């Protein structure tokens, strides 16, 4: 019995030593990989400390959706040898992901300004200015940007009941796209004459409700009208004014 007990104790002792050895080995392995991960993170941070980072997200506010697959170009206005250059040159280009996100990491140089250009088929091209003073080395300059799909408004105007050659109509299309190239203007336009049959087609933001205002002078009367018109994305909406 004593011999058996001694053998059993030796077995447990040897087993415990093996278990302790395995535990120590696992702890060493865990410590090694933990140290390796920390080193990688520190190296990555160190790399980004010497870089500029400009990132952002494109959102179509009228459709309440992210814009994926859009081309984003980053331009910079360099200061070379202490001389300011008025020209913007392309630093890098990217494409937004499924969440509308983009990110640029690039070398630190002397820039007086940055510019982002957003483009996509059937979307209204947009430029965003970025103040170089707000872009700091190693810090992520991250913003959300509005980017809108296209829609078209076809406005038909006709003087069906002419009164005199002095008849006239003034109209305007109040919309958020006013000021963008080829988009509807929010300024008043005047058309004079008794025989008016005119059609105007212009571009606006998709999913946007525009306000059409017009004033008609026919004979002695001047009458004001207005109408809200929804312009769905990628489609042409027709609106007629008859007076």
Short mmCIF file of C-alpha atoms in Angstrom, two decimals:
data_model
loop_
_atom_site.label_atom_id
_atom_site.label_comp_id
_atom_site.label_asym_id
_atom_site.label_seq_id
_atom_site.Cartn_x
_atom_site.Cartn_y
_atom_site.Cartn_z
CA UNK A 1 0.00 0.00 0.00
CA UNK A 2 2.84 2.37 0.91
CA UNK A 3 4.56 1.64 -2.44
CA UNK A 4 1.34 2.29 -4.32
CA UNK A 5 0.87 5.56 -2.48
CA UNK A 6 4.42 6.62 -3.27
CA UNK A 7 3.93 5.74 -6.96
CA UNK A 8 0.68 7.68 -7.04
CA UNK A 9 2.32 10.74 -5.49
CA UNK A 10 5.18 10.55 -7.99
CA UNK A 11 2.65 10.32 -10.85
CA UNK A 12 0.74 13.39 -9.67
CA UNK A 13 4.00 15.25 -9.11
CA UNK A 14 5.24 14.48 -12.63
CA UNK A 15 1.80 15.24 -14.09
CA UNK A 16 1.67 18.56 -12.21
CA UNK A 17 5.13 19.48 -13.46
CA UNK A 18 4.05 18.79 -17.04
CA UNK A 19 0.87 20.81 -16.52
CA UNK A 20 2.82 23.68 -15.02
CA UNK A 21 5.29 23.50 -17.92
CA UNK A 22 2.47 23.63 -20.48
CA UNK A 23 0.83 26.53 -18.69
CA UNK A 24 4.11 28.41 -18.61
CA UNK A 25 4.64 27.72 -22.31
CA UNK A 26 1.12 28.97 -23.11
CA UNK A 27 1.67 32.09 -21.03
CA UNK A 28 4.94 32.75 -22.85
CA UNK A 29 3.21 32.28 -26.21
CA UNK A 30 0.35 34.58 -25.18
CA UNK A 31 2.80 37.18 -23.88
CA UNK A 32 4.80 36.98 -27.13
CA UNK A 33 1.76 37.49 -29.35
CA UNK A 34 0.45 40.27 -27.09
CA UNK A 35 3.79 42.02 -27.37
CA UNK A 36 3.79 41.49 -31.14
CA UNK A 37 0.30 43.03 -31.51
CA UNK A 38 1.31 46.00 -29.36
CA UNK A 39 4.41 46.53 -31.49
CA UNK A 40 2.36 46.41 -34.72
CA UNK A 41 -0.14 48.93 -33.31
CA UNK A 42 2.66 51.20 -32.13
CA UNK A 43 4.43 50.98 -35.51
CA UNK A 44 1.16 51.76 -37.32
CA UNK A 45 0.54 54.74 -35.06
CA UNK A 46 4.12 55.85 -35.58
CA UNK A 47 3.66 55.64 -39.36
CA UNK A 48 0.43 57.70 -39.25
CA UNK A 49 2.11 60.27 -37.00
CA UNK A 50 4.15 61.28 -40.04
CA UNK A 51 1.15 61.46 -42.40
CA UNK A 52 -1.86 63.62 -43.22
CA UNK A 53 -5.23 61.84 -43.06
CA UNK A 54 -8.35 63.18 -44.77
CA UNK A 55 -11.48 61.02 -44.70
CA UNK A 56 -15.24 61.37 -44.87
CA UNK A 57 -18.64 59.97 -45.76
CA UNK A 58 -20.91 60.90 -48.70
CA UNK A 59 -24.61 61.14 -47.87
CA UNK A 60 -27.61 61.85 -50.12
CA UNK A 61 -29.74 63.74 -47.58
CA UNK A 62 -32.86 63.87 -49.75
CA UNK A 63 -32.82 60.10 -50.23
CA UNK A 64 -31.51 59.47 -46.69
CA UNK A 65 -28.83 57.09 -48.01
CA UNK A 66 -25.06 56.67 -48.26
CA UNK A 67 -23.50 57.11 -51.71
CA UNK A 68 -21.28 54.17 -52.67
CA UNK A 69 -19.11 53.86 -55.77
CA UNK A 70 -18.46 57.61 -56.04
CA UNK A 71 -15.05 58.79 -57.25
CA UNK A 72 -13.28 61.09 -54.79
CA UNK A 73 -10.27 63.14 -55.87
CA UNK A 74 -8.08 64.98 -53.38
CA UNK A 75 -6.32 68.09 -54.70
CA UNK A 76 -3.65 70.14 -52.98
CA UNK A 77 -2.27 73.64 -53.39
CA UNK A 78 1.45 73.32 -52.65
CA UNK A 79 3.90 75.80 -51.20
CA UNK A 80 7.25 75.06 -52.85
CA UNK A 81 10.50 76.77 -51.83
CA UNK A 82 8.42 79.28 -49.90
CA UNK A 83 6.43 80.19 -53.03
CA UNK A 84 2.64 79.89 -53.11
CA UNK A 85 1.27 78.07 -56.16
CA UNK A 86 -2.28 78.93 -57.22
CA UNK A 87 -2.74 75.65 -59.11
CA UNK A 88 -4.36 72.62 -57.52
CA UNK A 89 -2.74 69.27 -58.35
CA UNK A 90 -4.16 65.77 -57.72
CA UNK A 91 -2.66 64.14 -54.62
CA UNK A 92 -4.63 60.89 -54.71
CA UNK A 93 -7.91 59.32 -55.86
CA UNK A 94 -10.30 56.82 -54.27
CA UNK A 95 -13.81 55.35 -54.40
CA UNK A 96 -16.41 55.32 -51.64
CA UNK A 97 -17.31 51.95 -50.10
CA UNK A 98 -20.79 50.53 -49.37
CA UNK A 99 -21.11 52.91 -46.40
CA UNK A 100 -20.16 55.95 -48.50
CA UNK A 101 -16.79 56.16 -46.71
CA UNK A 102 -13.42 57.20 -48.14
CA UNK A 103 -10.01 57.80 -46.56
CA UNK A 104 -6.70 59.21 -47.78
CA UNK A 105 -3.37 58.91 -45.95
CA UNK A 106 -0.52 60.80 -47.60
CA UNK A 107 2.90 62.34 -47.00
CA UNK A 108 3.21 65.56 -45.04
CA UNK A 109 4.19 68.49 -47.24
CA UNK A 110 3.54 72.23 -47.21
CA UNK A 111 0.01 72.91 -48.51
CA UNK A 112 -1.95 76.15 -48.45
CA UNK A 113 -5.29 74.47 -49.27
CA UNK A 114 -6.97 71.17 -50.09
CA UNK A 115 -9.93 70.44 -52.31
CA UNK A 116 -12.18 67.37 -52.58
CA UNK A 117 -14.02 66.56 -55.81
CA UNK A 118 -16.96 64.13 -55.78
CA UNK A 119 -18.32 62.61 -58.98
CA UNK A 120 -20.54 59.74 -60.04
CA UNK A 121 -22.66 58.98 -63.09
CA UNK A 122 -26.10 60.67 -62.79
CA UNK A 123 -24.99 62.64 -59.74
CA UNK A 124 -24.23 66.36 -59.58
CA UNK A 125 -20.47 66.90 -59.39
CA UNK A 126 -19.40 68.75 -56.26
CA UNK A 127 -16.28 70.49 -54.94
CA UNK A 128 -15.52 70.95 -51.25
CA UNK A 129 -12.78 73.25 -50.00
CA UNK A 130 -10.68 72.08 -47.03
CA UNK A 131 -8.71 74.58 -44.96
CA UNK A 132 -5.14 73.26 -44.74
CA UNK A 133 -4.78 74.82 -41.28
CA UNK A 134 -7.39 72.34 -39.98
CA UNK A 135 -5.49 69.28 -41.24
CA UNK A 136 -2.94 68.26 -38.61
CA UNK A 137 -0.19 65.66 -38.86
CA UNK A 138 -1.28 62.29 -37.50
CA UNK A 139 -4.89 63.45 -36.90
CA UNK A 140 -7.83 62.17 -38.97
CA UNK A 141 -9.69 65.09 -40.57
CA UNK A 142 -13.10 63.43 -40.93
CA UNK A 143 -16.34 65.05 -42.16
CA UNK A 144 -19.72 64.18 -43.67
CA UNK A 145 -20.48 65.60 -47.13
CA UNK A 146 -23.81 65.97 -48.93
CA UNK A 147 -23.82 64.54 -52.45
CA UNK A 148 -26.98 64.49 -54.57
CA UNK A 149 -28.40 62.50 -57.47
CA UNK A 150 -29.73 64.24 -60.58
CA UNK A 151 -33.34 65.02 -61.47
CA UNK A 152 -34.76 67.18 -64.27
CA UNK A 153 -37.62 69.65 -64.35
CA UNK A 154 -39.34 70.44 -67.65
CA UNK A 155 -41.30 73.68 -67.39
CA UNK A 156 -43.77 74.54 -70.17
CA UNK A 157 -45.15 78.09 -70.39
CA UNK A 158 -47.93 79.19 -72.75
CA UNK A 159 -50.06 82.31 -73.09
CA UNK A 160 -53.31 80.68 -74.17
CA UNK A 161 -55.55 83.72 -73.69
CA UNK A 162 -53.45 86.67 -74.85
CA UNK A 163 -54.68 90.14 -74.00
CA UNK A 164 -52.04 92.48 -75.45
CA UNK A 165 -48.43 92.62 -76.62
CA UNK A 166 -47.61 94.04 -73.19
CA UNK A 167 -48.58 90.77 -71.47
CA UNK A 168 -45.72 89.24 -69.57
CA UNK A 169 -44.86 86.53 -67.09
CA UNK A 170 -42.04 86.37 -64.57
CA UNK A 171 -41.11 83.03 -63.04
CA UNK A 172 -38.45 81.36 -60.96
CA UNK A 173 -37.63 77.88 -59.64
CA UNK A 174 -36.58 78.08 -56.00
CA UNK A 175 -34.32 75.07 -55.38
CA UNK A 176 -31.23 74.07 -53.42
CA UNK A 177 -29.29 73.19 -56.59
CA UNK A 178 -29.31 76.79 -57.76
CA UNK A 179 -25.72 77.85 -58.34
CA UNK A 180 -24.54 74.46 -59.57
CA UNK A 181 -23.62 74.14 -63.24
CA UNK A 182 -26.62 73.45 -65.56
CA UNK A 183 -29.04 73.52 -62.62
CA UNK A 184 -32.29 75.45 -62.28
CA UNK A 185 -31.85 79.10 -61.32
CA UNK A 186 -33.68 80.66 -58.39
CA UNK A 187 -33.59 84.08 -60.11
CA UNK A 188 -36.68 85.51 -61.78
CA UNK A 189 -36.93 85.32 -65.58
CA UNK A 190 -39.31 87.56 -67.56
CA UNK A 191 -41.00 86.71 -70.87
CA UNK A 192 -43.02 89.40 -72.69
CA UNK A 193 -45.54 89.13 -75.53
CA UNK A 194 -48.99 87.91 -76.42
CA UNK A 195 -47.88 84.70 -78.11
CA UNK A 196 -45.74 82.78 -75.66
CA UNK A 197 -45.02 79.07 -76.04
CA UNK A 198 -41.78 78.27 -74.24
CA UNK A 199 -40.18 75.19 -72.67
CA UNK A 200 -37.32 75.20 -70.18
CA UNK A 201 -35.53 72.07 -68.94
CA UNK A 202 -33.08 72.29 -66.08
CA UNK A 203 -31.43 70.05 -63.53
CA UNK A 204 -32.00 69.89 -59.77
CA UNK A 205 -31.33 67.54 -56.85
CA UNK A 206 -33.11 64.18 -56.99
CA UNK A 207 -35.77 63.70 -54.32
CA UNK A 208 -35.92 67.46 -53.79
CA UNK A 209 -39.17 69.48 -53.71
CA UNK A 210 -38.73 72.72 -55.66
CA UNK A 211 -40.94 75.79 -55.39
CA UNK A 212 -42.14 77.31 -58.68
CA UNK A 213 -43.31 80.92 -58.40
CA UNK A 214 -44.73 83.01 -61.23
CA UNK A 215 -46.44 86.38 -61.71
CA UNK A 216 -48.73 86.97 -64.67
CA UNK A 217 -49.56 90.41 -66.09
CA UNK A 218 -52.45 90.08 -68.54
CA UNK A 219 -54.42 93.23 -69.26
CA UNK A 220 -54.86 95.33 -66.13
CA UNK A 221 -54.37 92.44 -63.69
CA UNK A 222 -51.18 91.14 -61.99
CA UNK A 223 -51.64 87.75 -60.34
CA UNK A 224 -49.16 85.77 -58.25
CA UNK A 225 -49.02 81.94 -58.23
CA UNK A 226 -46.83 79.30 -56.59
CA UNK A 227 -46.61 75.50 -56.55
CA UNK A 228 -44.39 72.90 -54.85
CA UNK A 229 -43.17 70.16 -57.18
CA UNK A 230 -41.36 66.96 -56.16
CA UNK A 231 -38.57 65.89 -58.54
CA UNK A 232 -37.75 62.16 -58.16
CA UNK A 233 -34.14 61.03 -58.73
CA UNK A 234 -33.04 60.10 -62.27
CA UNK A 235 -36.36 61.20 -63.75
CA UNK A 236 -37.86 64.18 -65.60
CA UNK A 237 -40.83 65.94 -64.00
CA UNK A 238 -43.05 68.08 -66.24
CA UNK A 239 -44.93 71.13 -65.00
CA UNK A 240 -47.10 73.41 -67.17
CA UNK A 241 -48.02 77.06 -66.68
CA UNK A 242 -50.92 78.30 -68.77
CA UNK A 243 -52.27 81.83 -68.59
#
